[in-house]
XYZ file of C-alpha atoms in Angstrom:
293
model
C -5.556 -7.107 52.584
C -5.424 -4.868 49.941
C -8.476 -5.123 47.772
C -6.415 -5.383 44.332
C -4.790 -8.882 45.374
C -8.840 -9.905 44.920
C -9.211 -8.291 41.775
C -6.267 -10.170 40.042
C -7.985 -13.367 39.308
C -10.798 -11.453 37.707
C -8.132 -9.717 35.838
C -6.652 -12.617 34.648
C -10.131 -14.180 33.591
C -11.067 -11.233 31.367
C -7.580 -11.134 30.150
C -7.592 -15.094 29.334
C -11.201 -14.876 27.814
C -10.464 -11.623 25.897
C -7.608 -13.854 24.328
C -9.420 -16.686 23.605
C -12.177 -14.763 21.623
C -9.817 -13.331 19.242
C -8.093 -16.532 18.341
C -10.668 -19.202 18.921
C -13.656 -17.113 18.029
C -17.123 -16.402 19.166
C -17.676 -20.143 19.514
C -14.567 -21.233 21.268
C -16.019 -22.620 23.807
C -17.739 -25.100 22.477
C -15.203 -25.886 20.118
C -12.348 -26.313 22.766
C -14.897 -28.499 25.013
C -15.507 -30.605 22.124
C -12.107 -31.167 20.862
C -10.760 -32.079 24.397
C -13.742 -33.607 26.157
C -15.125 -35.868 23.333
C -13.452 -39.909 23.995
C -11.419 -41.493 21.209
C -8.122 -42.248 19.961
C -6.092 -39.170 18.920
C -3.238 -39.189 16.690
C -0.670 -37.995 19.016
C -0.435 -38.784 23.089
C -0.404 -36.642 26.000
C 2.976 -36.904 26.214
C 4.051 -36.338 22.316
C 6.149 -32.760 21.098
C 3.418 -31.242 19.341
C 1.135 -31.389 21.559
C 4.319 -29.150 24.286
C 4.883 -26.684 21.340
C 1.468 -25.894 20.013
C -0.295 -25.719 23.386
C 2.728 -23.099 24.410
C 1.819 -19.299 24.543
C 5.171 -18.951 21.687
C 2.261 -19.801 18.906
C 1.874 -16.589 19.410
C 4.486 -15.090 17.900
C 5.646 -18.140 15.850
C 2.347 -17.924 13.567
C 2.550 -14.340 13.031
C 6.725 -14.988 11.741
C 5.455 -18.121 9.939
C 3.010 -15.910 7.828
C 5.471 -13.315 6.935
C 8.187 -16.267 6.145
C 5.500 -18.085 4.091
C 4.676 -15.314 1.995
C 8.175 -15.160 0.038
C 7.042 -18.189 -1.984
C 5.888 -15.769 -4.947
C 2.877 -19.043 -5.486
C 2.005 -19.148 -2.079
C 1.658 -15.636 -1.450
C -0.633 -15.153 -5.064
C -2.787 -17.888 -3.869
C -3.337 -15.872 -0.297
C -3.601 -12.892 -1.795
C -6.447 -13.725 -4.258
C -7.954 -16.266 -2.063
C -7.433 -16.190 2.012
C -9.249 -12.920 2.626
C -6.738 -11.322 5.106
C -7.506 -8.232 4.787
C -11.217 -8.465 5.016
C -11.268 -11.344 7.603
C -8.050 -11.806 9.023
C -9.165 -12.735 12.834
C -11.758 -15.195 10.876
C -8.659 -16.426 8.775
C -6.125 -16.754 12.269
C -9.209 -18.190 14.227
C -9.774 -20.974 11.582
C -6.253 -21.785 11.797
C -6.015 -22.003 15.147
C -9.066 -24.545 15.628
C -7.094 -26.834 12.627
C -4.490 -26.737 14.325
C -6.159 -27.477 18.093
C -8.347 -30.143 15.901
C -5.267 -32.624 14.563
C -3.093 -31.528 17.786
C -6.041 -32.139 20.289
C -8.830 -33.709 19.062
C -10.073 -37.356 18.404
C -8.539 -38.952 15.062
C -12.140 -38.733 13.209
C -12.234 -35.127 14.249
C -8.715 -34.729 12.862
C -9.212 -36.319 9.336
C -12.303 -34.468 8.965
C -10.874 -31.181 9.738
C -7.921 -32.508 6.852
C -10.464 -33.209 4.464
C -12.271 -29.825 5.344
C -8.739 -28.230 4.410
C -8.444 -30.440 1.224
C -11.314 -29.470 -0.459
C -10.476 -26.323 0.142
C -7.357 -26.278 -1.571
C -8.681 -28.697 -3.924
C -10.848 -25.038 -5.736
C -8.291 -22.325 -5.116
C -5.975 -22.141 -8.298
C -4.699 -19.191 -10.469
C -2.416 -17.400 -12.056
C 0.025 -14.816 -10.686
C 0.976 -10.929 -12.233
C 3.061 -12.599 -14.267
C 1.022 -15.384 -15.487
C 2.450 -18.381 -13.545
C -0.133 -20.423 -12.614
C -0.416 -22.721 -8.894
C -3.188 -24.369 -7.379
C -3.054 -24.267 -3.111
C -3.195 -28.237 -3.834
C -0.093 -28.614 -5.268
C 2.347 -30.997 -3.055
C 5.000 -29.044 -3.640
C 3.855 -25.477 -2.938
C 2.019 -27.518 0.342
C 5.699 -28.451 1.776
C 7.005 -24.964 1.216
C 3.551 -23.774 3.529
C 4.350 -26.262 5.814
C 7.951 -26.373 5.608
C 8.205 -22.667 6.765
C 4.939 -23.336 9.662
C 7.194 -25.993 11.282
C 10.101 -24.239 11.295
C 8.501 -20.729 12.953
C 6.363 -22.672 15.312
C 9.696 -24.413 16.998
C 12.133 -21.756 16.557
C 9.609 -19.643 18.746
C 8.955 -22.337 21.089
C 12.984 -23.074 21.839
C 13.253 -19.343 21.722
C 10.178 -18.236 24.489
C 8.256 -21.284 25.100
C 8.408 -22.070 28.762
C 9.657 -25.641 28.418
C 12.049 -25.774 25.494
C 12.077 -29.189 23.732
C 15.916 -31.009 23.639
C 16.787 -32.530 20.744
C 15.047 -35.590 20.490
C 11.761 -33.501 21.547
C 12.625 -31.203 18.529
C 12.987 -33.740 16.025
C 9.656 -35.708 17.515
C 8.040 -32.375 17.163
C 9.104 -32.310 13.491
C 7.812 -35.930 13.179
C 4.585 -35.431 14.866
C 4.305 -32.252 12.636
C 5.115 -34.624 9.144
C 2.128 -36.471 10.103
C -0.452 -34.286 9.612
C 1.638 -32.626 6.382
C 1.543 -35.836 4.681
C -2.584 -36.203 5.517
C -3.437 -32.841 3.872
C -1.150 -33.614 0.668
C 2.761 -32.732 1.250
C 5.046 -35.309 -0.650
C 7.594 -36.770 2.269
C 7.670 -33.948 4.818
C 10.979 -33.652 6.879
C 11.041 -36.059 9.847
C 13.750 -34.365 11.898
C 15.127 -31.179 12.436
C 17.891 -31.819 10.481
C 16.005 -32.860 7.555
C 13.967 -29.514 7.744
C 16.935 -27.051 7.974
C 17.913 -29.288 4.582
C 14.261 -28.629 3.106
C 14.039 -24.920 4.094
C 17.308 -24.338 1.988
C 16.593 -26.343 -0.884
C 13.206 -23.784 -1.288
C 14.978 -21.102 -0.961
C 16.151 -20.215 -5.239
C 12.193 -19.826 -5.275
C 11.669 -17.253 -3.078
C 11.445 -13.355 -2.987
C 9.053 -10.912 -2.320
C 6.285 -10.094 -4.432
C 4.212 -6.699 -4.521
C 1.927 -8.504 -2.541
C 4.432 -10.171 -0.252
C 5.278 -6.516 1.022
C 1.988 -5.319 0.757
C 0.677 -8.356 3.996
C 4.160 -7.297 5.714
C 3.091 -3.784 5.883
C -0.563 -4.821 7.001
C 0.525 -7.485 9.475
C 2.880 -5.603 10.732
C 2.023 -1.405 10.107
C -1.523 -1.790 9.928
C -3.237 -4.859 12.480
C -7.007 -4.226 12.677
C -6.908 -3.912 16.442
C -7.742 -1.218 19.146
C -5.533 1.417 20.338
C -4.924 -0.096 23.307
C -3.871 -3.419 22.180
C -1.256 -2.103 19.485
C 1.685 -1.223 21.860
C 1.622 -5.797 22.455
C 1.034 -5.964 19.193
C 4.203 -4.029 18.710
C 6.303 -6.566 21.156
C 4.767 -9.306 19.205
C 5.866 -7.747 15.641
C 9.243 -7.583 16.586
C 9.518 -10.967 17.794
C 7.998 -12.410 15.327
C 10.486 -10.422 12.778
C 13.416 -11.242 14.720
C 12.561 -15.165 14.690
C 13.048 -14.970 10.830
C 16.311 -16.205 9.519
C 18.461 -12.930 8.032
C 18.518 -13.886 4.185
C 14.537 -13.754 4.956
C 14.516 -9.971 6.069
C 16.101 -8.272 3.409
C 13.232 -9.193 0.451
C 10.378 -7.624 2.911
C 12.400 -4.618 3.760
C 12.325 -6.056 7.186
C 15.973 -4.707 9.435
C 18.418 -7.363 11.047
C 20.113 -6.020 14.349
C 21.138 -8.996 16.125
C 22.767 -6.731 19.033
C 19.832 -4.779 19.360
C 17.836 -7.712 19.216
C 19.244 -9.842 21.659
C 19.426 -7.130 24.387
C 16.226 -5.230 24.037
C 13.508 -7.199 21.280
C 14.239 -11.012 22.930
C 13.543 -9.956 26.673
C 10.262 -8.453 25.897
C 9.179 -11.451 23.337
C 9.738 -13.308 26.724
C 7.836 -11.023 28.685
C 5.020 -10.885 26.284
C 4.995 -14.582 26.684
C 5.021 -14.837 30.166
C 2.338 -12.580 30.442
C -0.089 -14.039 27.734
C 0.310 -18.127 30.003
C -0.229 -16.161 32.547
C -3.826 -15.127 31.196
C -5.030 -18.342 29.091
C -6.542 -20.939 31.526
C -5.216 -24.285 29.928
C -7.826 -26.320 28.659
C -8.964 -29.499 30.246
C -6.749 -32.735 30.320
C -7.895 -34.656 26.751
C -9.789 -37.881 26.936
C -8.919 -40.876 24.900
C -5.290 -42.575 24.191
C -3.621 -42.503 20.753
């Protein structure tokens, strides 16, 4: 037999682990073991929508679209700019994220509410003022539902889009549900419970958006500029456009980011799906959870 049929699953290990590192971080491990291994009550059950969309390799390119939508709230984007450390940090920055979101997803319900309080505090000491002297504070409920508003809506339009079991629509608007949960434990005044409800929320932000100088400026370095080798740019690429292309058109424009549906749907969607394919392909799921909701 030829020898490279043996070498595959070694392949796929150092692929999967090489993964992992990036987005869980050095300790991932141990946090993963602990999230899904430790016995309590959870807030959602095995079989709930969140748990389908955010364990789906589509997080992938939904988070990376959700950042670049996010950013066109002139407050939001101040506070990250001033605040987050992107540039600096941003694998520390996308690995924290992740393990919130594996944490309230995942994890037992202490674990969850502590990571929420970890998150409120947080929030609670980033405030400031913008170039033109408008002030926000990362607590604020309203600027909080914008944030989460725009998360929600990236992380399912990338799962119905490339995830490998796209949700019908009850599963969508249980995903949206399951999603309102944790929204309303972290601050966010009545969260959309539906899908319907969130397409109604995402327009009524949208007279506050545009994009600011700095809005561009984390387009150009998210998408231009990703601190990553050489050889992992031309995925990163795939991933870019996807992640562009899963932003609504009226969202494009203020970034300086193109809209070519044609081009989109023949050439940019098959290798989003590709990409996809390829990165479940590599990540070993995690053990089945313990505990009941």
């Amino acid at each position: 037999m030829d020898q490279s049929v043996h070498r595959i699953p070694s392949v796929r290990r150092q692929l999967g682990s090489s993964l992992f590192a990036r987005v869980a971080g050095p300790s991932g491990a141990e946090t993963r073991a602990r999230i899904h291994e430790t016995p309590g009550p959870r807030w959602f059950g095995p079989d709930r929508p969140i748990r389908t969309v955010h364990g789906d390799a589509s997080m992938f390119i939904g988070g990376l679209s959700a950042l670049l939508l996010q950013s066109l709230h002139p407050l939001a984007m101040a506070a990250v700019a001033a605040h987050s450390g992107y540039r600096g940090d941003p694998w520390g920055r996308l690995q924290r994220t992740s393990t919130f979101l594996a944490v309230t997803t995942y994890g037992t319900a202490d674990d969850a509410r502590d990571a929420v309080e970890s998150v409120r505090a947080v929030h609670a000491r980033v405030a400031g003022t913008t170039r033109s002297g408008e002030p926000y504070r990362a607590s604020d409920p309203h600027l909080l539902g914008w944030v989460h508003v725009a998360e929600v809506y990236s992380f399912l339009s990338a799962h119905q889009r490339y995830g490998k079991h796209p949700l019908d629509t009850a599963g969508c608007d249980g995903y949206v549900a399951d999603a309102a949960r944790v929204a309303e434990a972290l601050g966010v005044s009545d969260p959309p419970r539906d899908r319907a409800g969130l397409a109604e929320r995402l327009a009524a932000y949208r007279p506050e958006l545009g994009a600011t100088q700095e809005a561009r400026e984390a387009a150009r370095f998210m998408l231009r500029h990703p601190p990553l080798p050489w050889a992992a740019r031309a995925p990163y690429a795939v991933l870019a456009a996807n992640a562009v292309a899963l932003l609504p058109p009226w969202a494009r424009k203020p970034l300086g980011l193109p809209y070519a549906p044609v081009l989109e749907r023949r050439c940019v969607h098959p290798t989003g799906a590709a990409l996809t394919g390829a990165i479940r392909w590599a990540m070993v799921p995690p053990p089945p959870p313990s505990g009941q909701p």
